[in-house]
JSON list of C-alpha atoms in Angstrom, two decimals:
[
{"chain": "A", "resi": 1, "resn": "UNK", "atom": "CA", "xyz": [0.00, 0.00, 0.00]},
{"chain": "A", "resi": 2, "resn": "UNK", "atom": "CA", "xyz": [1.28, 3.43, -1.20]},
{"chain": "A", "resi": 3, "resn": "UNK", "atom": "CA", "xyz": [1.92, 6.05, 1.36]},
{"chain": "A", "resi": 4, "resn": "UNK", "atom": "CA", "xyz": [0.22, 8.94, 0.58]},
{"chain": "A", "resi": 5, "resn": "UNK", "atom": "CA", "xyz": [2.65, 12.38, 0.59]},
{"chain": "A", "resi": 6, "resn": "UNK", "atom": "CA", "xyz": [0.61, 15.38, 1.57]},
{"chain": "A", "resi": 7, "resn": "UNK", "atom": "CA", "xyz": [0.13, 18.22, -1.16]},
{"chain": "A", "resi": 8, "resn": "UNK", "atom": "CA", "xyz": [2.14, 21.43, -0.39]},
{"chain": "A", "resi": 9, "resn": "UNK", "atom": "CA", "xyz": [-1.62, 23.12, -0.66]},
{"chain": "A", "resi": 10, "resn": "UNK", "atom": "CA", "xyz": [-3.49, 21.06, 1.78]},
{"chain": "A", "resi": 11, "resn": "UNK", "atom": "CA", "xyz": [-4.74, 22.43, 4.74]},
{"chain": "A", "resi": 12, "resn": "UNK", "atom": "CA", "xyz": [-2.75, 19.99, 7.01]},
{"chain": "A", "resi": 13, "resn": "UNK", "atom": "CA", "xyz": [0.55, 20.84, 5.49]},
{"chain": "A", "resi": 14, "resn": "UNK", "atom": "CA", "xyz": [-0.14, 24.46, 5.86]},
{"chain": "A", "resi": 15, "resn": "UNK", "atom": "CA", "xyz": [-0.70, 23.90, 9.61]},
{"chain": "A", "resi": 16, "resn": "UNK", "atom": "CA", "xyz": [2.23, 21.38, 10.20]},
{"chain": "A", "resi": 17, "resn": "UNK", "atom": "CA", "xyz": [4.50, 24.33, 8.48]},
{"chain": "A", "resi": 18, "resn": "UNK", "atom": "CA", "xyz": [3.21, 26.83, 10.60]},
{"chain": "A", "resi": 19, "resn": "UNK", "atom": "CA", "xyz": [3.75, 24.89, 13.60]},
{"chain": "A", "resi": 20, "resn": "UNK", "atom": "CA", "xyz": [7.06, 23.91, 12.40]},
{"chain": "A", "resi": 21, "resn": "UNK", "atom": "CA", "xyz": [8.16, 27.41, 11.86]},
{"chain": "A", "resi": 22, "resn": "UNK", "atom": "CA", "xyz": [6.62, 29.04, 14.97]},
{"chain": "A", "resi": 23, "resn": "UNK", "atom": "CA", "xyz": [8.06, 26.25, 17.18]},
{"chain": "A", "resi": 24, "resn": "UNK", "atom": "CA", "xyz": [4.82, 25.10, 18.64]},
{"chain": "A", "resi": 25, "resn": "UNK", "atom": "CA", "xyz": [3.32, 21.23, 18.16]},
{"chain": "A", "resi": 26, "resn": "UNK", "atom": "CA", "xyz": [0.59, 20.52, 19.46]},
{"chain": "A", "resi": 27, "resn": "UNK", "atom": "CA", "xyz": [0.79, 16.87, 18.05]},
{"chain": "A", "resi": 28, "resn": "UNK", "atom": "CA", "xyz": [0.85, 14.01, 20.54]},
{"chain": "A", "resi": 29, "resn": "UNK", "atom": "CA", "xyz": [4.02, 12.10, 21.74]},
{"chain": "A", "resi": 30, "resn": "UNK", "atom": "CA", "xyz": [4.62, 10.34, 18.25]},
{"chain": "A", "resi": 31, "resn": "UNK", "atom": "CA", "xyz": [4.27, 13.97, 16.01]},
{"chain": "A", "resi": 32, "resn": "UNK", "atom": "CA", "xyz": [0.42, 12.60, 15.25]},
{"chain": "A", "resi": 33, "resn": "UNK", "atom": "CA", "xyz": [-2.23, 15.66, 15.23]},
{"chain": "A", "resi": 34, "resn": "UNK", "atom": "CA", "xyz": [-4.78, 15.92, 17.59]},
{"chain": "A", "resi": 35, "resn": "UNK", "atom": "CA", "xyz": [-7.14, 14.40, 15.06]},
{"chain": "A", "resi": 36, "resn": "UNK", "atom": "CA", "xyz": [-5.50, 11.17, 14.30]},
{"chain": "A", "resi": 37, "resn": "UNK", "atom": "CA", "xyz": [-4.71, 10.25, 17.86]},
{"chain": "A", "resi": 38, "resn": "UNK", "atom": "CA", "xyz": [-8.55, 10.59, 18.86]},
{"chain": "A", "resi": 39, "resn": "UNK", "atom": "CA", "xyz": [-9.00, 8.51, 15.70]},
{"chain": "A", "resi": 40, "resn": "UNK", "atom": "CA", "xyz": [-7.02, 6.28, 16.95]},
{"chain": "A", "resi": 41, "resn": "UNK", "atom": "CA", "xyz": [-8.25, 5.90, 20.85]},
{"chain": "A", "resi": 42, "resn": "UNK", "atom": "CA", "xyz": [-11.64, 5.52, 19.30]},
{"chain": "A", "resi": 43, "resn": "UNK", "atom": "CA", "xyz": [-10.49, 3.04, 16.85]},
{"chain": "A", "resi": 44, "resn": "UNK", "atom": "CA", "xyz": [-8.47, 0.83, 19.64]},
{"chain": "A", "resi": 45, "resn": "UNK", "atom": "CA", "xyz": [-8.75, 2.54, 22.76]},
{"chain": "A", "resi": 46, "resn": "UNK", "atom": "CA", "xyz": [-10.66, 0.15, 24.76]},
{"chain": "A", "resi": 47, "resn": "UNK", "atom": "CA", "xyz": [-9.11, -3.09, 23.66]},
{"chain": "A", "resi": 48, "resn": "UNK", "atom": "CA", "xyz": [-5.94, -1.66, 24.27]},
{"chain": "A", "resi": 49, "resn": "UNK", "atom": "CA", "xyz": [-6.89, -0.72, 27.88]},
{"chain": "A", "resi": 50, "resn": "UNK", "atom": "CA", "xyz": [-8.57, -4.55, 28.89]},
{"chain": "A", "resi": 51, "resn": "UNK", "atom": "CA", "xyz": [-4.99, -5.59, 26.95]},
{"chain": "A", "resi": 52, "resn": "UNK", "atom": "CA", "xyz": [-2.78, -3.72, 29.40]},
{"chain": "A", "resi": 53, "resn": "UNK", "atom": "CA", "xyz": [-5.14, -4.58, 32.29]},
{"chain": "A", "resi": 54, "resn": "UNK", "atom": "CA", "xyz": [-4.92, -8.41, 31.80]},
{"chain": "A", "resi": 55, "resn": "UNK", "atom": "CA", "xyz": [-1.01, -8.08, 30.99]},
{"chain": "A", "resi": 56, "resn": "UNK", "atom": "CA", "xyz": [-0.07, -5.94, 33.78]},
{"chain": "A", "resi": 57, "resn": "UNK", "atom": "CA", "xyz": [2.34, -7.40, 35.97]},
{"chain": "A", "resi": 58, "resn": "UNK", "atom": "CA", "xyz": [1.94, -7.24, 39.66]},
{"chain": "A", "resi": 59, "resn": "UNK", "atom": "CA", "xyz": [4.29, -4.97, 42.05]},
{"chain": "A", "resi": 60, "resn": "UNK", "atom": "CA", "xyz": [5.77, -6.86, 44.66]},
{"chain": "A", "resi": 61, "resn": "UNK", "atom": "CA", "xyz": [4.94, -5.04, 48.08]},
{"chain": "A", "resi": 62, "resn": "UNK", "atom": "CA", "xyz": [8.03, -3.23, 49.62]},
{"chain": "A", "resi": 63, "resn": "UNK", "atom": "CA", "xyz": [8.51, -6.39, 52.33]},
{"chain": "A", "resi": 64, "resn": "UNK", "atom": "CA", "xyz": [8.52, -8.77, 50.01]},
{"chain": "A", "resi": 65, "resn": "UNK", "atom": "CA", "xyz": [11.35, -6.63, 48.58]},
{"chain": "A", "resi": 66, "resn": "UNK", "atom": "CA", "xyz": [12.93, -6.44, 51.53]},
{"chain": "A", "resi": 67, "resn": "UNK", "atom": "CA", "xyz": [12.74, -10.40, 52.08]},
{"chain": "A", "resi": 68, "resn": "UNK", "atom": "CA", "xyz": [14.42, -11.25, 49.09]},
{"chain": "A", "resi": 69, "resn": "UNK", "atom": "CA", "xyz": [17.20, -8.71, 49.54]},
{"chain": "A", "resi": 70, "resn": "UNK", "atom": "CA", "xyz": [18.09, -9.95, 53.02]},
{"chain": "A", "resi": 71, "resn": "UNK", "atom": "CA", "xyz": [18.08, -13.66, 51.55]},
{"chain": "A", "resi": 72, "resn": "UNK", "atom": "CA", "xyz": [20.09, -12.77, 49.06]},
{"chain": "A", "resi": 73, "resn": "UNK", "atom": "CA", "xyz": [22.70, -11.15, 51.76]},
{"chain": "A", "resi": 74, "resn": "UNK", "atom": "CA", "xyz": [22.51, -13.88, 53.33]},
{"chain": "A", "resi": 75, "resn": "UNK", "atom": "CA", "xyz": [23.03, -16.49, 51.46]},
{"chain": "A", "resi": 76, "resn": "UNK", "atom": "CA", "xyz": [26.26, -14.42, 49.65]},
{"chain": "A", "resi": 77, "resn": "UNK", "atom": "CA", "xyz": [27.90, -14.18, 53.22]},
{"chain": "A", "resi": 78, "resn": "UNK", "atom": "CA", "xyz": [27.18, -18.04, 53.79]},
{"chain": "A", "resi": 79, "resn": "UNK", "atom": "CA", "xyz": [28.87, -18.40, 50.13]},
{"chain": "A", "resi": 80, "resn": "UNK", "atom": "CA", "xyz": [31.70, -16.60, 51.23]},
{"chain": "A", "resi": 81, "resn": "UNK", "atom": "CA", "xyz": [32.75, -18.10, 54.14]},
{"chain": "A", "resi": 82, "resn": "UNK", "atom": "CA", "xyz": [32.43, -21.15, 52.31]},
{"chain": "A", "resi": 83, "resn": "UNK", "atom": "CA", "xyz": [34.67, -20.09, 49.87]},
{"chain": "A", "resi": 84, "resn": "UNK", "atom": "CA", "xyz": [37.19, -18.66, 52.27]},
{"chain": "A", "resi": 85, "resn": "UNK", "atom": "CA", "xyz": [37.26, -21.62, 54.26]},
{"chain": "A", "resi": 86, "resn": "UNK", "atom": "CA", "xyz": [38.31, -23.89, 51.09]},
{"chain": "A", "resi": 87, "resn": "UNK", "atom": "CA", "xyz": [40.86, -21.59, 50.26]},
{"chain": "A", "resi": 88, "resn": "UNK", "atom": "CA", "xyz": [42.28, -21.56, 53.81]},
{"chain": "A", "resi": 89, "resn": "UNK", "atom": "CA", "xyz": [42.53, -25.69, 53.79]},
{"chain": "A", "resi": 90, "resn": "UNK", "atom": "CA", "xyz": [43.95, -25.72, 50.29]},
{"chain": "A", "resi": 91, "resn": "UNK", "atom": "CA", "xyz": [46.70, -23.33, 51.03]},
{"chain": "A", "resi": 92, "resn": "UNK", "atom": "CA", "xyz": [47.16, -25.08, 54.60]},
{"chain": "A", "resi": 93, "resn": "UNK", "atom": "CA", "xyz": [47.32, -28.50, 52.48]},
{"chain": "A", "resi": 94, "resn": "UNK", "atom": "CA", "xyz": [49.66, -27.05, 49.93]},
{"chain": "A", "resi": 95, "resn": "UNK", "atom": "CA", "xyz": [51.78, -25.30, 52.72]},
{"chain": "A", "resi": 96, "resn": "UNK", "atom": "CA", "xyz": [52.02, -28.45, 54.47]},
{"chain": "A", "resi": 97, "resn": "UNK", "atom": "CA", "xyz": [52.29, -30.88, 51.96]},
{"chain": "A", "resi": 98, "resn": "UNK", "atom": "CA", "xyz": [55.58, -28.74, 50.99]},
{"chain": "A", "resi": 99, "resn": "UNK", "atom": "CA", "xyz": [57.29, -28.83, 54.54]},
{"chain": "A", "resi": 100, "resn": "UNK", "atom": "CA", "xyz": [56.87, -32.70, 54.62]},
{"chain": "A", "resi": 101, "resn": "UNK", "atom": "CA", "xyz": [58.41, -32.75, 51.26]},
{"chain": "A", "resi": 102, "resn": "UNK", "atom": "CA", "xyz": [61.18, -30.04, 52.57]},
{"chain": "A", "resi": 103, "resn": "UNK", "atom": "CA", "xyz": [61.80, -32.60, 55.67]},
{"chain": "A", "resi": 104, "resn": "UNK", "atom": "CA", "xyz": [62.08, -35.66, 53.66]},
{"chain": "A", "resi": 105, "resn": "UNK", "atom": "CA", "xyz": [63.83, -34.16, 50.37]},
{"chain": "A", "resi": 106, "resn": "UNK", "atom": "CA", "xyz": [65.08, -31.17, 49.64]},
{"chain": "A", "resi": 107, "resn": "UNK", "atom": "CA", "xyz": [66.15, -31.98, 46.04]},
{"chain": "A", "resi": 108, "resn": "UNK", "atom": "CA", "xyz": [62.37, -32.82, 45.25]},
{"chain": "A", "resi": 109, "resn": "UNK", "atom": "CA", "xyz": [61.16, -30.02, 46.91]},
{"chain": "A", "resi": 110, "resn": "UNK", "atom": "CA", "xyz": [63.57, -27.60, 44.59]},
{"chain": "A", "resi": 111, "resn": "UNK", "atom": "CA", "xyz": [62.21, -29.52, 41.85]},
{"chain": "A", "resi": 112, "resn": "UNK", "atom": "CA", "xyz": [58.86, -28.85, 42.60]},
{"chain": "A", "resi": 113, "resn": "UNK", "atom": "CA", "xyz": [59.91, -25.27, 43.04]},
{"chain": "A", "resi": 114, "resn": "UNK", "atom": "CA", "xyz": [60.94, -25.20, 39.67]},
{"chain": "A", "resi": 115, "resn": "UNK", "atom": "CA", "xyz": [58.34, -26.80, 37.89]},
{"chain": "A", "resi": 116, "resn": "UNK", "atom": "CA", "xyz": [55.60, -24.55, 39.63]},
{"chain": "A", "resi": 117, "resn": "UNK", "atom": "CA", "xyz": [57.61, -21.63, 38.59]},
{"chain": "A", "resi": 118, "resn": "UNK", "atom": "CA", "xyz": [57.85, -22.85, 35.28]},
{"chain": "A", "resi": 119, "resn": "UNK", "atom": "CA", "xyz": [54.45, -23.56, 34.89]},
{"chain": "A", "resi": 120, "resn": "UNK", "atom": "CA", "xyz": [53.15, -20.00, 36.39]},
{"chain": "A", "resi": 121, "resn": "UNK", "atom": "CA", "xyz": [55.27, -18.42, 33.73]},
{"chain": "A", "resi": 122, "resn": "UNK", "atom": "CA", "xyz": [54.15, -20.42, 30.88]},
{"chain": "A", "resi": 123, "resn": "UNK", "atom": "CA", "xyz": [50.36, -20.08, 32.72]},
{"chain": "A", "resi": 124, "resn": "UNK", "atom": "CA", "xyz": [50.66, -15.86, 32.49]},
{"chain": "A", "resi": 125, "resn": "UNK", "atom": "CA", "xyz": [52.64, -15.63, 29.28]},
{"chain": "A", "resi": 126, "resn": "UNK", "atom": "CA", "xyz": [49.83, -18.03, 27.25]},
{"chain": "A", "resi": 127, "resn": "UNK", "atom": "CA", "xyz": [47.28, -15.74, 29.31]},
{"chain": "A", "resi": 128, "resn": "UNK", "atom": "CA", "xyz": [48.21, -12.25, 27.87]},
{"chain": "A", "resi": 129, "resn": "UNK", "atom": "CA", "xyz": [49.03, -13.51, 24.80]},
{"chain": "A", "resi": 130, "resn": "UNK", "atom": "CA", "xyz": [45.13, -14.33, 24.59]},
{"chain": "A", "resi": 131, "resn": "UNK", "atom": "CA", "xyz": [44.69, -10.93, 26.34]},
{"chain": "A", "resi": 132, "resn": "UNK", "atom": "CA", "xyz": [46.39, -9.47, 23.49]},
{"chain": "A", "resi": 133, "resn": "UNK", "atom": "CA", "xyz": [44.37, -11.38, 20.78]},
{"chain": "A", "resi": 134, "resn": "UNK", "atom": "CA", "xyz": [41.36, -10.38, 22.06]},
{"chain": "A", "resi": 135, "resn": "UNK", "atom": "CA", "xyz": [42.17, -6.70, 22.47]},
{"chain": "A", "resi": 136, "resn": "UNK", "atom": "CA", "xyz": [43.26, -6.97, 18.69]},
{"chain": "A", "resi": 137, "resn": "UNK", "atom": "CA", "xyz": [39.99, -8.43, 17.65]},
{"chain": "A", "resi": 138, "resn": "UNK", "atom": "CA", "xyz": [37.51, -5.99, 19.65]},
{"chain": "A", "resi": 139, "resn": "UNK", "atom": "CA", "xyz": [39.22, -2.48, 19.62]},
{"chain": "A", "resi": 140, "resn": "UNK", "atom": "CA", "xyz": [39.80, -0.40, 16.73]}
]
């Protein structure tokens, strides 16, 4: 279907120029005259209303709010104990694991020095380098 383009002489263009030029509009939100939008509420109006009243979602009351951000809180702090605790016995397993092998053999223990150097360097160098591709691949 072919929009139709206003003539320059209609009586609608006239008025849209004026308003244009005198910096006044009193079209609706979405630059529609006066005319079409009643057009349009009487055309739709009511079976858009009964649409938005069946579709409207319900607003929580303020303690139900208040209930969910206090669970929330609550169960982050229980998360991060948690996780603080695990770290603590894996570095006091780690730690200790490397004194018994200090006490039994120092050559393995300098070994294992080594190797986890070795391997953090490797870890951090393969780690920017993917740092850098991605940089490369998303900024200009």
């Amino acid at each position: 279907m072919k929009k139709q383009i206003p003539e320059r002489n209609s009586k609608r263009f006239a008025q849209r120029e004026n308003q244009h030029v005198s910096g006044t509009n009193p079209a609706g939100k979405n630059g529609d005259l006066p005319e079409q939008s009643e057009e349009f509420i009487a055309l739709l109006g009511d079976s858009l209303q009964s649409w938005d009243a069946r579709i409207e979602p319900p607003v929580p009351h303020l303690i139900e709010l208040e209930q969910l951000v206090t669970s929330h809180k609550e169960s982050t702090g229980r998360r991060l104990w948690r996780d603080l605790l695990k770290l603590w016995l894996l570095g006091i397993l780690v730690i200790g694991g490397m004194v018994l092998l200090l006490n039994w053999n120092i050559y393995a223990f300098w070994v294992l020095q080594i190797f986890a150097v070795v391997g953090a360097i490797l870890f951090f160098t393969t780690l920017s380098r993917k740092d850098r591709e991605a940089k490369g691949k998303w900024t200009t």
